[in-house]
Short mmCIF file of C-alpha atoms in Angstrom, two decimals:
data_model
loop_
_atom_site.label_atom_id
_atom_site.label_comp_id
_atom_site.label_asym_id
_atom_site.label_seq_id
_atom_site.Cartn_x
_atom_site.Cartn_y
_atom_site.Cartn_z
CA MET A 1336 -178.16 69.63 -74.91
CA SER A 1337 -174.85 70.38 -76.47
CA GLU A 1338 -171.86 72.61 -76.10
CA SER A 1339 -169.31 74.30 -78.27
CA GLU A 1340 -166.21 76.31 -77.70
CA ASP A 1341 -166.93 79.45 -79.53
CA HIS A 1342 -164.28 82.11 -79.80
CA THR A 1343 -166.58 84.85 -80.99
CA ASP A 1344 -168.17 86.93 -78.26
CA PRO A 1345 -170.91 84.89 -76.62
CA ALA A 1346 -174.46 86.21 -76.86
CA LYS A 1347 -176.50 87.07 -73.79
CA LEU A 1348 -179.59 85.15 -72.69
CA PRO A 1349 -182.80 87.04 -71.94
CA LEU A 1350 -182.21 86.18 -68.27
CA ASP A 1351 -178.54 87.22 -68.24
CA ALA A 1352 -178.91 89.97 -65.62
CA TRP A 1353 -181.24 87.83 -63.55
CA HIS A 1354 -178.73 84.95 -63.45
CA ARG A 1355 -175.98 87.29 -62.29
CA ALA A 1356 -178.25 88.74 -59.61
CA GLN A 1357 -178.85 85.19 -58.36
CA GLY A 1358 -175.09 84.74 -57.94
CA ALA A 1359 -174.50 82.61 -61.04
CA ARG A 1360 -171.04 81.99 -62.38
CA MET A 1361 -171.38 82.56 -66.12
CA VAL A 1362 -169.39 80.59 -68.72
CA PRO A 1363 -169.44 80.54 -72.53
CA PHE A 1364 -171.51 77.61 -73.79
CA ALA A 1365 -173.16 76.98 -77.18
CA GLY A 1366 -172.42 80.57 -78.18
CA TYR A 1367 -174.04 82.07 -75.07
CA GLU A 1368 -172.93 83.19 -71.67
CA MET A 1369 -174.69 80.69 -69.48
CA PRO A 1370 -174.94 79.99 -65.75
CA ILE A 1371 -172.76 76.98 -64.90
CA GLN A 1372 -173.68 77.08 -61.22
CA TYR A 1373 -175.19 79.25 -58.48
CA GLU A 1374 -174.44 77.70 -55.08
CA GLY A 1375 -172.60 74.57 -56.28
CA ILE A 1376 -173.18 71.70 -58.65
CA VAL A 1377 -173.74 68.96 -56.06
CA ALA A 1378 -176.10 71.06 -53.94
CA GLU A 1379 -178.08 72.03 -57.06
CA HIS A 1380 -178.12 68.43 -58.30
CA GLU A 1381 -179.47 67.18 -54.98
CA TRP A 1382 -182.00 70.00 -54.77
CA THR A 1383 -183.41 69.04 -58.15
CA ARG A 1384 -183.66 65.35 -57.20
CA SER A 1385 -185.49 66.16 -53.95
CA HIS A 1386 -187.39 69.42 -54.68
CA ALA A 1387 -187.47 71.34 -57.98
CA GLY A 1388 -184.99 73.25 -60.11
CA LEU A 1389 -185.45 76.05 -62.63
CA PHE A 1390 -183.19 75.72 -65.68
CA ASP A 1391 -182.81 78.47 -68.26
CA VAL A 1392 -182.48 76.68 -71.58
CA SER A 1393 -183.23 79.68 -73.76
CA HIS A 1394 -180.06 78.96 -75.77
CA MET A 1395 -181.88 76.07 -77.41
CA GLY A 1396 -183.49 76.58 -80.79
CA GLN A 1397 -187.28 76.85 -80.88
CA LEU A 1398 -188.72 76.38 -84.35
CA LEU A 1399 -192.13 76.08 -85.97
CA VAL A 1400 -192.68 73.95 -89.06
CA SER A 1401 -196.08 74.61 -90.58
CA GLY A 1402 -198.18 74.12 -93.67
CA GLU A 1403 -200.24 71.42 -95.38
CA GLY A 1404 -198.01 68.36 -95.58
CA ALA A 1405 -195.77 69.43 -92.67
CA ALA A 1406 -195.84 65.93 -91.15
CA ASP A 1407 -194.71 64.33 -94.40
CA ALA A 1408 -192.05 66.99 -94.84
CA LEU A 1409 -190.65 66.27 -91.36
CA GLU A 1410 -190.81 62.53 -91.94
CA ALA A 1411 -188.51 63.02 -94.91
CA LEU A 1412 -185.87 64.35 -92.46
CA LEU A 1413 -186.33 62.27 -89.31
CA PRO A 1414 -187.32 58.68 -88.50
CA GLY A 1415 -190.22 59.33 -86.11
CA ASP A 1416 -193.85 58.61 -86.85
CA ILE A 1417 -194.89 62.25 -87.06
CA ALA A 1418 -198.14 61.52 -88.92
CA ALA A 1419 -199.38 59.57 -85.88
CA LEU A 1420 -198.42 62.33 -83.43
CA LYS A 1421 -201.68 63.85 -82.17
CA PRO A 1422 -202.07 67.52 -81.30
CA GLY A 1423 -200.75 68.16 -77.80
CA ARG A 1424 -198.28 65.27 -77.94
CA LEU A 1425 -194.46 65.34 -77.98
CA ARG A 1426 -192.00 62.94 -79.47
CA TYR A 1427 -188.23 62.61 -79.18
CA SER A 1428 -186.63 62.41 -82.60
CA LEU A 1429 -183.41 62.69 -84.57
CA LEU A 1430 -182.33 64.74 -87.54
CA LEU A 1431 -180.41 62.28 -89.73
CA ASP A 1432 -178.00 62.79 -92.60
CA ALA A 1433 -178.12 60.79 -95.84
CA ASN A 1434 -176.02 58.08 -94.20
CA GLY A 1435 -178.22 57.81 -91.12
CA GLY A 1436 -175.69 59.76 -89.02
CA ILE A 1437 -177.16 61.90 -86.27
CA LEU A 1438 -177.17 65.65 -87.04
CA ASP A 1439 -179.10 66.54 -83.90
CA ASP A 1440 -181.60 65.20 -81.39
CA LEU A 1441 -184.76 67.14 -80.79
CA MET A 1442 -188.31 67.23 -79.43
CA VAL A 1443 -191.24 67.55 -81.81
CA THR A 1444 -194.65 68.70 -80.53
CA ASN A 1445 -197.79 68.75 -82.61
CA VAL A 1446 -199.14 72.23 -81.82
CA THR A 1447 -201.78 72.29 -84.57
CA ALA A 1448 -204.74 74.40 -83.44
CA GLU A 1449 -208.23 73.03 -83.90
CA GLY A 1450 -209.12 73.63 -87.54
CA GLY A 1451 -205.72 75.26 -88.16
CA GLU A 1452 -203.00 74.25 -90.58
CA PRO A 1453 -200.66 71.48 -89.40
CA THR A 1454 -197.95 73.01 -87.18
CA TYR A 1455 -195.08 71.35 -85.37
CA TYR A 1456 -192.94 72.94 -82.66
CA LEU A 1457 -189.33 71.75 -82.55
CA VAL A 1458 -186.78 72.24 -79.78
CA VAL A 1459 -183.24 71.66 -81.02
CA ASN A 1460 -179.82 71.94 -79.39
CA GLY A 1461 -178.32 75.39 -78.93
CA ALA A 1462 -174.94 74.60 -80.45
CA THR A 1463 -176.47 73.02 -83.54
CA LYS A 1464 -179.47 75.28 -84.10
CA TRP A 1465 -177.97 77.36 -86.90
CA ASP A 1466 -176.88 74.25 -88.77
CA ASP A 1467 -180.29 72.68 -88.16
CA ILE A 1468 -182.06 75.74 -89.50
CA ALA A 1469 -179.88 75.72 -92.63
CA HIS A 1470 -180.52 71.99 -93.06
CA LEU A 1471 -184.29 72.42 -92.66
CA ARG A 1472 -184.39 75.43 -95.02
CA GLU A 1473 -182.53 73.42 -97.62
CA HIS A 1474 -184.62 70.28 -97.37
CA LEU A 1475 -188.14 71.38 -96.46
CA PRO A 1476 -190.39 71.91 -99.51
CA ASP A 1477 -191.19 75.53 -100.45
CA GLU A 1478 -194.81 75.27 -99.31
CA ILE A 1479 -193.69 74.46 -95.75
CA THR A 1480 -192.89 77.45 -93.54
CA LEU A 1481 -190.01 77.36 -91.07
CA THR A 1482 -190.10 79.96 -88.33
CA HIS A 1483 -187.28 80.50 -85.83
CA LEU A 1484 -188.86 81.69 -82.58
CA GLU A 1485 -185.85 83.83 -81.68
CA ASP A 1486 -187.77 85.96 -79.20
CA GLN A 1487 -188.97 83.05 -77.10
CA ALA A 1488 -187.30 82.03 -73.84
CA LEU A 1489 -187.38 78.43 -72.63
CA LEU A 1490 -187.44 77.55 -68.94
CA ALA A 1491 -187.48 74.03 -67.50
CA VAL A 1492 -188.82 73.23 -64.04
CA GLN A 1493 -187.71 69.77 -62.99
CA GLY A 1494 -188.02 67.67 -59.87
CA PRO A 1495 -190.51 65.79 -57.69
CA GLU A 1496 -192.04 69.04 -56.38
CA ALA A 1497 -192.24 70.76 -59.79
CA GLU A 1498 -195.94 70.08 -60.27
CA THR A 1499 -196.90 71.17 -56.75
CA ALA A 1500 -195.05 74.44 -57.17
CA LEU A 1501 -196.25 75.19 -60.70
CA ARG A 1502 -199.85 74.40 -59.82
CA ARG A 1503 -199.73 76.87 -56.93
CA VAL A 1504 -198.69 79.53 -59.46
CA PHE A 1505 -200.70 78.62 -62.55
CA ARG A 1506 -203.69 76.88 -60.91
CA ASP A 1507 -205.83 74.89 -63.32
CA ALA A 1508 -204.66 76.91 -66.33
CA MET A 1509 -201.70 74.58 -66.86
CA GLY A 1510 -204.03 71.68 -67.59
CA ASP A 1511 -203.62 68.05 -66.63
CA LEU A 1512 -200.60 66.89 -68.57
CA LYS A 1513 -198.90 63.53 -68.57
CA PHE A 1514 -195.33 62.91 -69.64
CA MET A 1515 -194.80 63.96 -73.28
CA GLN A 1516 -197.96 66.04 -73.49
CA GLY A 1517 -198.20 69.79 -73.98
CA THR A 1518 -200.65 72.67 -74.14
CA ARG A 1519 -200.87 76.47 -74.17
CA PHE A 1520 -202.35 78.84 -71.62
CA SER A 1521 -202.32 82.47 -70.59
CA PHE A 1522 -200.86 83.66 -67.31
CA GLY A 1523 -201.83 87.30 -67.01
CA ASP A 1524 -200.73 88.63 -70.36
CA ILE A 1525 -198.02 86.00 -70.76
CA ASP A 1526 -198.77 83.38 -73.39
CA ILE A 1527 -197.07 80.15 -72.25
CA GLY A 1528 -196.50 76.90 -74.11
CA ILE A 1529 -196.03 74.14 -71.54
CA SER A 1530 -194.99 70.51 -71.91
CA ARG A 1531 -194.40 67.77 -69.37
CA SER A 1532 -190.88 66.80 -70.37
CA GLY A 1533 -187.27 67.50 -69.51
CA TYR A 1534 -183.67 66.37 -69.39
CA THR A 1535 -183.13 65.28 -65.79
CA GLY A 1536 -185.07 62.01 -65.51
CA GLU A 1537 -187.40 63.71 -63.01
CA ASP A 1538 -191.01 64.64 -63.49
CA GLY A 1539 -191.04 68.18 -64.80
CA PHE A 1540 -192.13 70.78 -67.30
CA GLU A 1541 -190.74 73.04 -69.99
CA LEU A 1542 -192.19 76.50 -70.48
CA SER A 1543 -191.84 78.50 -73.66
CA LEU A 1544 -192.72 82.18 -73.35
CA PRO A 1545 -191.85 85.56 -74.87
CA ALA A 1546 -188.35 86.55 -73.77
CA GLU A 1547 -189.59 89.95 -72.53
CA HIS A 1548 -191.53 88.14 -69.77
CA ALA A 1549 -188.81 85.65 -68.83
CA GLU A 1550 -187.47 87.64 -65.90
CA THR A 1551 -190.92 88.16 -64.43
CA LEU A 1552 -191.76 84.48 -64.66
CA ALA A 1553 -188.36 83.23 -63.43
CA GLY A 1554 -188.65 85.49 -60.39
CA ARG A 1555 -192.21 84.40 -59.73
CA LEU A 1556 -191.31 80.70 -59.98
CA CYS A 1557 -188.23 80.99 -57.78
CA ALA A 1558 -190.36 82.72 -55.14
CA GLU A 1559 -191.95 79.31 -54.62
CA ILE A 1560 -190.26 77.54 -51.72
CA GLU A 1561 -189.64 74.37 -53.77
CA ILE A 1562 -187.85 76.03 -56.71
CA LYS A 1563 -184.25 77.21 -56.96
CA PRO A 1564 -182.29 78.16 -60.08
CA ILE A 1565 -180.00 75.35 -61.28
CA GLY A 1566 -176.97 75.73 -63.56
CA LEU A 1567 -175.58 73.84 -66.51
CA GLY A 1568 -173.20 71.84 -64.32
CA ALA A 1569 -176.02 70.07 -62.49
CA ARG A 1570 -178.01 69.82 -65.72
CA ASP A 1571 -175.15 67.70 -67.08
CA SER A 1572 -174.77 65.47 -64.01
CA LEU A 1573 -178.56 64.99 -63.84
CA ARG A 1574 -178.89 64.00 -67.49
CA LEU A 1575 -175.90 61.66 -67.18
CA GLU A 1576 -177.52 59.84 -64.24
CA ALA A 1577 -180.73 59.68 -66.28
CA GLY A 1578 -178.82 57.97 -69.12
CA LEU A 1579 -179.80 60.73 -71.57
CA PRO A 1580 -177.27 61.35 -74.35
CA LEU A 1581 -175.72 64.76 -74.96
CA TYR A 1582 -175.36 65.86 -78.56
CA GLY A 1583 -171.77 66.63 -79.57
CA HIS A 1584 -170.51 64.09 -77.02
CA ASP A 1585 -172.62 60.92 -77.03
CA LEU A 1586 -174.22 61.65 -80.40
CA SER A 1587 -172.66 62.96 -83.62
CA PRO A 1588 -172.83 62.42 -87.39
CA GLU A 1589 -170.50 59.43 -86.79
CA THR A 1590 -173.13 57.76 -84.62
CA ASP A 1591 -176.39 56.24 -85.82
CA PRO A 1592 -179.71 55.69 -84.00
CA VAL A 1593 -179.10 51.97 -83.51
CA SER A 1594 -175.61 52.04 -81.97
CA ALA A 1595 -176.70 55.06 -79.91
CA GLY A 1596 -179.45 52.95 -78.35
CA LEU A 1597 -182.12 55.28 -79.74
CA ALA A 1598 -183.93 52.79 -81.99
CA PHE A 1599 -187.11 53.60 -80.01
CA ALA A 1600 -187.13 56.89 -81.93
CA ILE A 1601 -187.68 54.99 -85.18
CA GLY A 1602 -191.44 54.55 -85.52
CA LYS A 1603 -192.88 51.11 -86.23
CA ARG A 1604 -194.47 52.30 -89.46
CA ARG A 1605 -191.22 54.00 -90.46
CA ARG A 1606 -189.35 50.70 -90.01
CA ALA A 1607 -191.72 49.06 -92.44
CA GLU A 1608 -191.84 51.93 -94.92
CA GLY A 1609 -188.43 53.61 -94.65
CA GLY A 1610 -188.33 56.95 -96.43
CA PHE A 1611 -186.14 58.81 -93.92
CA PRO A 1612 -182.51 59.84 -94.50
CA GLY A 1613 -180.15 56.88 -94.37
CA ALA A 1614 -183.12 54.51 -94.02
CA GLU A 1615 -181.47 51.74 -95.97
CA ARG A 1616 -178.42 51.67 -93.72
CA VAL A 1617 -180.32 52.29 -90.48
CA LEU A 1618 -182.85 49.53 -91.18
CA ARG A 1619 -180.03 47.15 -92.04
CA LEU A 1620 -178.33 48.02 -88.72
CA LEU A 1621 -181.62 47.37 -86.91
CA GLU A 1622 -181.72 43.95 -88.53
CA ASP A 1623 -178.06 42.96 -88.24
CA GLY A 1624 -177.01 44.88 -85.14
CA THR A 1625 -174.13 47.35 -84.96
CA ASP A 1626 -170.42 46.85 -84.27
CA ARG A 1627 -170.61 49.01 -81.17
CA LEU A 1628 -173.25 50.17 -78.75
CA ARG A 1629 -173.71 53.06 -76.36
CA VAL A 1630 -173.67 51.57 -72.87
CA GLY A 1631 -173.63 52.75 -69.30
CA LEU A 1632 -170.57 52.02 -67.17
CA ALA A 1633 -170.51 52.10 -63.38
CA LEU A 1634 -167.10 52.67 -61.79
CA GLU A 1635 -165.85 51.81 -58.35
CA GLY A 1636 -164.03 54.29 -56.15
CA ARG A 1637 -164.25 58.02 -56.72
CA LEU A 1638 -162.02 58.76 -59.72
CA PRO A 1639 -164.23 59.72 -62.69
CA ALA A 1640 -163.51 58.68 -66.27
CA ARG A 1641 -164.11 61.54 -68.69
CA GLU A 1642 -164.92 61.88 -72.37
CA GLY A 1643 -162.17 60.38 -74.53
CA ALA A 1644 -160.97 57.78 -71.99
CA ARG A 1645 -160.34 54.40 -73.62
CA VAL A 1646 -162.19 51.27 -72.58
CA PHE A 1647 -160.41 47.90 -72.41
CA ALA A 1648 -161.29 44.23 -72.04
CA GLY A 1649 -157.99 42.86 -70.78
CA GLU A 1650 -155.39 44.18 -73.21
CA THR A 1651 -157.88 44.74 -76.04
CA PRO A 1652 -159.21 48.25 -76.61
CA VAL A 1653 -162.97 47.85 -76.98
CA GLY A 1654 -164.34 51.37 -76.83
CA GLU A 1655 -164.26 54.97 -75.70
CA VAL A 1656 -166.03 57.05 -73.07
CA THR A 1657 -168.25 59.80 -74.54
CA SER A 1658 -169.38 61.37 -71.26
CA GLY A 1659 -168.53 60.63 -67.70
CA GLY A 1660 -168.50 62.13 -64.28
CA PHE A 1661 -169.21 61.65 -60.63
CA SER A 1662 -172.80 60.71 -59.79
CA PRO A 1663 -173.88 62.70 -56.73
CA THR A 1664 -176.94 60.47 -56.26
CA LEU A 1665 -175.03 57.17 -56.40
CA GLY A 1666 -171.80 58.35 -54.78
CA HIS A 1667 -169.57 56.83 -57.45
CA PRO A 1668 -168.54 57.76 -61.00
CA VAL A 1669 -170.61 56.74 -64.02
CA ALA A 1670 -169.95 57.05 -67.73
CA MET A 1671 -171.44 56.49 -71.14
CA ALA A 1672 -169.24 54.78 -73.71
CA TYR A 1673 -169.43 53.22 -77.14
CA VAL A 1674 -168.25 49.65 -76.67
CA ALA A 1675 -167.79 46.72 -79.06
CA ARG A 1676 -171.04 44.77 -79.27
CA GLU A 1677 -169.56 41.53 -77.91
CA ARG A 1678 -168.42 43.41 -74.77
CA ALA A 1679 -171.58 45.44 -74.31
CA ALA A 1680 -173.72 42.93 -72.41
CA GLN A 1681 -175.04 44.05 -69.06
CA GLY A 1682 -172.68 43.00 -66.29
CA ALA A 1683 -169.61 42.79 -68.54
CA GLU A 1684 -166.47 43.66 -66.55
CA LEU A 1685 -164.30 46.16 -68.41
CA GLU A 1686 -161.58 48.65 -67.56
CA ILE A 1687 -161.25 52.35 -68.36
CA GLU A 1688 -157.83 53.94 -68.68
CA VAL A 1689 -157.43 57.23 -66.84
CA ARG A 1690 -153.97 58.82 -66.72
CA GLY A 1691 -152.28 55.44 -67.16
CA LYS A 1692 -154.38 53.71 -64.51
CA ARG A 1693 -156.96 51.03 -65.24
CA LEU A 1694 -160.24 51.58 -63.43
CA PRO A 1695 -162.66 48.64 -63.15
CA ALA A 1696 -166.00 49.43 -64.82
CA ARG A 1697 -169.10 47.30 -65.21
CA VAL A 1698 -171.61 47.60 -68.05
CA THR A 1699 -174.78 48.79 -66.35
CA ALA A 1700 -178.34 49.33 -67.54
CA MET A 1701 -179.30 52.96 -68.04
CA PRO A 1702 -180.79 55.04 -66.57
CA PHE A 1703 -178.31 54.86 -63.69
CA VAL A 1704 -180.93 56.61 -61.54
CA PRO A 1705 -184.54 55.57 -62.29
CA HIS A 1706 -186.73 57.94 -64.30
CA LYS A 1707 -189.70 59.38 -62.44
CA TYR A 1708 -191.82 60.57 -65.34
CA TYR A 1709 -195.51 61.10 -64.65
CA ARG A 1710 -197.47 58.81 -66.93
CA GLY A 1711 -200.80 59.22 -65.19
CA ASP A 1712 -200.58 56.15 -63.00
CA LYS A 1713 -200.05 57.72 -59.61
CA MET B 666 -143.03 80.10 -41.59
CA ALA B 667 -143.56 81.91 -44.86
CA ARG B 668 -146.44 81.30 -47.24
CA TYR B 669 -146.13 81.96 -50.96
CA PHE B 670 -148.62 81.77 -53.81
CA THR B 671 -148.46 80.99 -57.53
CA GLU B 672 -150.44 82.42 -60.44
CA GLU B 673 -151.85 78.91 -60.87
CA HIS B 674 -153.48 79.26 -57.43
CA GLU B 675 -151.29 76.95 -55.40
CA TRP B 676 -150.01 77.96 -51.97
CA ILE B 677 -146.72 76.79 -50.48
CA ASP B 678 -145.67 76.98 -46.83
CA VAL B 679 -141.92 76.96 -46.31
CA GLU B 680 -140.44 75.67 -43.07
CA GLY B 681 -136.69 75.12 -43.15
CA ASP B 682 -135.85 72.76 -46.00
CA THR B 683 -139.36 71.40 -46.52
CA ALA B 684 -142.52 72.88 -47.89
CA THR B 685 -146.25 72.07 -47.83
CA VAL B 686 -148.37 72.58 -50.96
CA GLY B 687 -152.10 73.03 -51.46
CA ILE B 688 -154.56 74.96 -53.59
CA THR B 689 -156.04 78.30 -52.60
CA ASP B 690 -159.54 79.11 -51.47
CA TYR B 691 -160.04 80.94 -54.76
CA ALA B 692 -159.01 77.79 -56.67
CA GLN B 693 -161.39 75.49 -54.79
CA GLY B 694 -164.21 77.98 -55.38
CA GLN B 695 -163.51 77.94 -59.11
CA LEU B 696 -163.29 74.14 -59.24
CA GLY B 697 -166.49 73.53 -57.31
CA ASP B 698 -167.31 70.28 -55.54
CA ILE B 699 -164.17 68.14 -55.44
CA VAL B 700 -164.75 64.39 -55.64
CA PHE B 701 -161.22 63.00 -55.98
CA VAL B 702 -157.64 64.14 -55.52
CA GLU B 703 -154.83 62.21 -57.16
CA LEU B 704 -151.59 62.81 -55.27
CA PRO B 705 -148.03 61.91 -56.27
CA ALA B 706 -146.45 58.93 -54.51
CA VAL B 707 -143.98 59.67 -51.70
CA GLY B 708 -140.51 59.79 -53.24
CA THR B 709 -141.69 61.23 -56.56
CA PRO B 710 -139.48 64.03 -57.87
CA VAL B 711 -141.59 67.00 -59.00
CA GLU B 712 -140.49 69.87 -61.17
CA LYS B 713 -141.43 73.53 -60.81
CA GLY B 714 -144.38 74.35 -63.07
CA LYS B 715 -145.03 70.72 -64.03
CA ASP B 716 -148.03 68.52 -63.11
CA ALA B 717 -147.82 67.18 -59.58
CA ALA B 718 -151.42 66.27 -58.71
CA VAL B 719 -154.87 66.15 -60.29
CA VAL B 720 -158.09 67.47 -58.79
CA GLU B 721 -161.33 65.99 -60.08
CA SER B 722 -164.39 68.13 -59.48
CA VAL B 723 -167.90 67.14 -60.50
CA LYS B 724 -167.41 68.99 -63.76
CA ALA B 725 -163.79 68.41 -64.80
CA ALA B 726 -160.26 67.24 -64.04
CA SER B 727 -157.67 69.96 -63.32
CA ASP B 728 -153.92 69.72 -62.97
CA VAL B 729 -152.12 71.03 -59.92
CA TYR B 730 -148.55 72.17 -60.61
CA ALA B 731 -145.53 71.98 -58.35
CA PRO B 732 -144.72 75.56 -57.22
CA ILE B 733 -141.04 74.57 -56.89
CA SER B 734 -138.89 71.54 -57.67
CA GLY B 735 -138.24 68.90 -55.02
CA GLU B 736 -139.07 65.41 -53.87
CA VAL B 737 -142.39 64.46 -52.31
CA THR B 738 -141.88 63.41 -48.68
CA GLU B 739 -145.46 63.09 -47.43
CA ILE B 740 -148.99 63.20 -48.83
CA ASN B 741 -152.28 64.11 -47.15
CA ASP B 742 -153.96 60.73 -46.70
CA SER B 743 -157.14 62.39 -45.40
CA LEU B 744 -157.98 63.50 -48.94
CA ASP B 745 -158.45 59.90 -50.02
CA GLY B 746 -161.52 59.38 -47.85
CA ASP B 747 -162.62 63.01 -47.73
CA PRO B 748 -161.68 64.93 -50.89
CA ALA B 749 -164.25 67.60 -49.97
CA LEU B 750 -161.72 68.74 -47.34
CA VAL B 751 -160.19 70.72 -50.19
CA ASN B 752 -163.45 72.66 -50.45
CA SER B 753 -164.01 73.11 -46.73
CA SER B 754 -160.43 73.81 -45.63
CA PRO B 755 -158.30 74.44 -48.72
CA GLU B 756 -155.53 76.37 -47.03
CA GLU B 757 -155.19 74.23 -43.89
CA ASP B 758 -156.54 70.65 -43.47
CA GLY B 759 -156.92 70.22 -47.24
CA TRP B 760 -153.18 70.44 -47.99
CA PHE B 761 -151.90 68.15 -50.78
CA PHE B 762 -148.29 67.12 -50.23
CA LYS B 763 -144.98 68.06 -48.60
CA LEU B 764 -141.72 68.19 -50.48
CA THR B 765 -138.03 68.93 -50.08
CA ILE B 766 -136.87 72.26 -51.45
CA ALA B 767 -134.35 71.64 -54.21
CA ASP B 768 -133.52 75.28 -54.86
CA LYS B 769 -134.57 78.10 -52.53
CA ALA B 770 -134.04 80.61 -55.33
CA GLN B 771 -137.21 79.26 -56.96
CA LEU B 772 -139.24 80.81 -54.14
CA GLU B 773 -138.20 84.29 -55.23
CA GLY B 774 -140.59 84.50 -58.15
CA LEU B 775 -143.65 83.59 -56.04
CA MET B 776 -146.19 86.02 -54.57
CA ASP B 777 -146.82 86.80 -50.92
CA ALA B 778 -150.37 86.94 -49.52
CA ALA B 779 -150.90 90.62 -50.37
CA ALA B 780 -149.61 90.22 -53.92
CA TYR B 781 -151.76 87.12 -54.46
CA LYS B 782 -154.84 88.92 -53.17
CA SER B 783 -154.40 91.76 -55.62
CA PHE B 784 -153.68 89.22 -58.37
CA VAL B 785 -156.99 87.45 -57.65
CA ASP B 786 -158.87 90.76 -57.34
CA GLY B 787 -157.65 91.59 -60.85
CA LEU B 788 -159.08 88.39 -62.38
#
């Protein structure tokens, strides 16, 4: 997820009227008018952690990359092992520039139909989608087709009761998915692409469907007792607690996969073979380590440290906060920061400067709040 | 006792030579869940229109401006343990600080309750 301050008139989401009817406060975000909250960020945050929340993430870019050789073509642009990604599986990946800097983070799903040509479904950040599309158009070979699914809405249903509620609506049609798996099914005349994934740390699903049906489905889902609509405000506090980076804040072209703590997105085979943008530098960083690392910081008290706050070890500046806020689940502020490697060990006692005051902060393992993904072991 | 309002959504109660300052119900609604309030120390001189306090909501930090100039004489200690008081009782128990009134003429540019209501209705 990402944001931008756009001074042109923001576009409207397919669910714009529906959000307003639910009492949403709308704000400009990533070029769209989006719901920041309905009843309140903390209430929505807690509802998602204990029941299930519906998030409209239709501002994100949904793309199809298809054609013979599509996996190889994608591997030339990102460091994931796409060739090994089986149909119906998702992978988190990164679009990298020639220096290994992060242009965007994204989800790739192999949606190749049986006997069909190789096809990959990408979900990219809203604020970066136009740049991503230009980048892909420039770098994908001519025989590979890039399709922007502009008329698709994207809804996320997240929380411990998400499956119970969705299964009551969709019955067996939604299949038996584990975390990072996806499928397609029909619900009446609505064709839905579903994956078990999300951005809250909870078990949950993302549903891609034609925008013309979004209002019908959102209304139907929110009629379930477990599901309430949740705004961008809680989406941000939930993802922060889950330790998930936010593009444009925690990730940028100035950050690389290794210092961002995202080396897991570099496939084993890719480490051996290279062949992705910036591979030489990124593989060297994997070997040698980076000067700074993205870490979690837990603060005492109640005063949050925000993006841009400087991090100190004694008198020495050692880093900068890239996102931070109050954790409703933990009852204290948490932050993500890039910190000098020698100060980045778990348990390291640092200080963050906020309006001239030094707040004690301890380097803490992320996620701050444990992930509850369903991996098929319950 | 007279209550005045600013366009920055502070209220100020005037009683003799001292005044009490807080943020309006509209302001707390816009800010959302408040998790921390940073108040000026007693004895701090504040200047009309300049930062006097900071409100941290879940989503962002926001400055609170002094509606008039003066010196802080008392702060609301309850906000330290219970910052959500600003959400639940913004215009009474969730007051921020009291101050001396340096120049009564500064009150003249402020709005009364009716003027503030129509100001908010126009937003």
